Amino acid sequence: MSETDCQFPAYGPIEAALGYVLFYVFIDRVTLAVVTVFSDTVLDLSPSFVRFGLATALWFMLVVIVIDQTRRQLATLGIVTYDDFQLCLWSRVTPSSMRTVGYLVALVAGTAIAVITFDRAVEALLTLIPVVATVDIVAFDLVELFVMAVFFVAYSVAAHSLDRLVIGGIRVLASG
């Protein structure tokens, strides 16, 4: 079976889990700021209502991710259909050792950059909340926005690479 054919397990569960963990961490870190902005300054909402909204967002994302990943896994088994339109750059690289090295390099580089930029990304998000809430775009620092974007790209690259390495390893072990 070639790399582009459907294989079990499907790629994505580790990447999705890490994405949810990141979402959870960011929600945890910004809850106080969001509650303060939306209950005291902008909309005069009840703090418990704002917290409930954030908790609902966490549960909603968890349900969506579980359903999506379940559909992906069932599609690889042929039970359901799942249209997955992903750009497969590494699938065109014939030797799997080159793919593995590429994913390892991306994992190490993405992880290093994400670790270095994490705190500044959280701070940028914290300063972005009142800016978005009050629609005062001039008040936001573009450098902080750039650092936050770099963090999210690096984290995504690391999560994607880890997912490909682990799921690829499971597929190799399962195939014999």
mmCIF file of N, CA and C in Angstrom, residues 3 11 89-91 98-108 157-158 160-162 164-165:
data_model
loop_
_atom_site.group_PDB
_atom_site.id
_atom_site.type_symbol
_atom_site.label_atom_id
_atom_site.label_comp_id
_atom_site.label_asym_id
_atom_site.label_seq_id
_atom_site.Cartn_x
_atom_site.Cartn_y
_atom_site.Cartn_z
ATOM 1 N N GLU A 3 1.952 5.402 0.291
ATOM 2 C CA GLU A 3 1.754 6.421 1.325
ATOM 3 C C GLU A 3 0.467 7.206 1.121
ATOM 4 N N TYR A 11 -3.644 9.512 10.059
ATOM 5 C CA TYR A 11 -2.896 10.606 10.660
ATOM 6 C C TYR A 11 -3.856 11.592 11.316
ATOM 7 N N LEU A 89 3.175 17.151 1.102
ATOM 8 C CA LEU A 89 4.497 17.461 0.575
ATOM 9 C C LEU A 89 5.453 16.286 0.700
ATOM 10 N N TRP A 90 5.481 15.681 1.886
ATOM 11 C CA TRP A 90 6.441 14.612 2.124
ATOM 12 C C TRP A 90 6.039 13.293 1.476
ATOM 13 N N SER A 91 4.777 13.149 1.080
ATOM 14 C CA SER A 91 4.377 11.887 0.470
ATOM 15 C C SER A 91 5.002 11.721 -0.913
ATOM 16 N N MET A 98 14.146 9.735 4.296
ATOM 17 C CA MET A 98 14.239 11.178 4.082
ATOM 18 C C MET A 98 13.028 11.884 4.693
ATOM 19 N N ARG A 99 11.870 11.270 4.566
ATOM 20 C CA ARG A 99 10.667 11.812 5.201
ATOM 21 C C ARG A 99 10.842 11.861 6.712
ATOM 22 N N THR A 100 11.355 10.772 7.269
ATOM 23 C CA THR A 100 11.549 10.687 8.712
ATOM 24 C C THR A 100 12.510 11.765 9.198
ATOM 25 N N VAL A 101 13.602 11.950 8.507
ATOM 26 C CA VAL A 101 14.571 12.985 8.882
ATOM 27 C C VAL A 101 13.931 14.366 8.772
ATOM 28 N N GLY A 102 13.173 14.586 7.724
ATOM 29 C CA GLY A 102 12.480 15.872 7.562
ATOM 30 C C GLY A 102 11.517 16.147 8.704
ATOM 31 N N TYR A 103 10.747 15.130 9.092
ATOM 32 C CA TYR A 103 9.821 15.300 10.214
ATOM 33 C C TYR A 103 10.564 15.488 11.535
ATOM 34 N N LEU A 104 11.682 14.787 11.722
ATOM 35 C CA LEU A 104 12.474 14.975 12.943
ATOM 36 C C LEU A 104 13.033 16.388 13.038
ATOM 37 N N VAL A 105 13.568 16.884 11.926
ATOM 38 C CA VAL A 105 14.097 18.252 11.910
ATOM 39 C C VAL A 105 12.979 19.254 12.174
ATOM 40 N N ALA A 106 11.828 19.059 11.536
ATOM 41 C CA ALA A 106 10.690 19.960 11.745
ATOM 42 C C ALA A 106 10.197 19.884 13.185
ATOM 43 N N LEU A 107 10.196 18.692 13.770
ATOM 44 C CA LEU A 107 9.768 18.527 15.154
ATOM 45 C C LEU A 107 10.700 19.271 16.106
ATOM 46 N N VAL A 108 11.993 19.091 15.937
ATOM 47 C CA VAL A 108 12.965 19.741 16.817
ATOM 48 C C VAL A 108 12.920 21.260 16.646
ATOM 49 N N VAL A 157 3.690 23.059 13.311
ATOM 50 C CA VAL A 157 4.697 22.245 12.612
ATOM 51 C C VAL A 157 5.184 21.120 13.525
ATOM 52 N N ALA A 158 5.450 21.438 14.779
ATOM 53 C CA ALA A 158 5.919 20.410 15.719
ATOM 54 C C ALA A 158 4.852 19.347 15.953
ATOM 55 N N HIS A 160 2.297 18.542 13.997
ATOM 56 C CA HIS A 160 2.097 17.799 12.754
ATOM 57 C C HIS A 160 3.221 16.766 12.568
ATOM 58 N N SER A 161 4.448 17.199 12.803
ATOM 59 C CA SER A 161 5.586 16.301 12.630
ATOM 60 C C SER A 161 5.558 15.154 13.635
ATOM 61 N N LEU A 162 5.242 15.461 14.887
ATOM 62 C CA LEU A 162 5.145 14.401 15.897
ATOM 63 C C LEU A 162 4.056 13.403 15.530
ATOM 64 N N ARG A 164 2.951 12.655 12.522
ATOM 65 C CA ARG A 164 3.418 11.846 11.393
ATOM 66 C C ARG A 164 4.447 10.810 11.826
ATOM 67 N N LEU A 165 5.341 11.189 12.724
ATOM 68 C CA LEU A 165 6.364 10.242 13.182
ATOM 69 C C LEU A 165 5.750 9.111 14.009
#
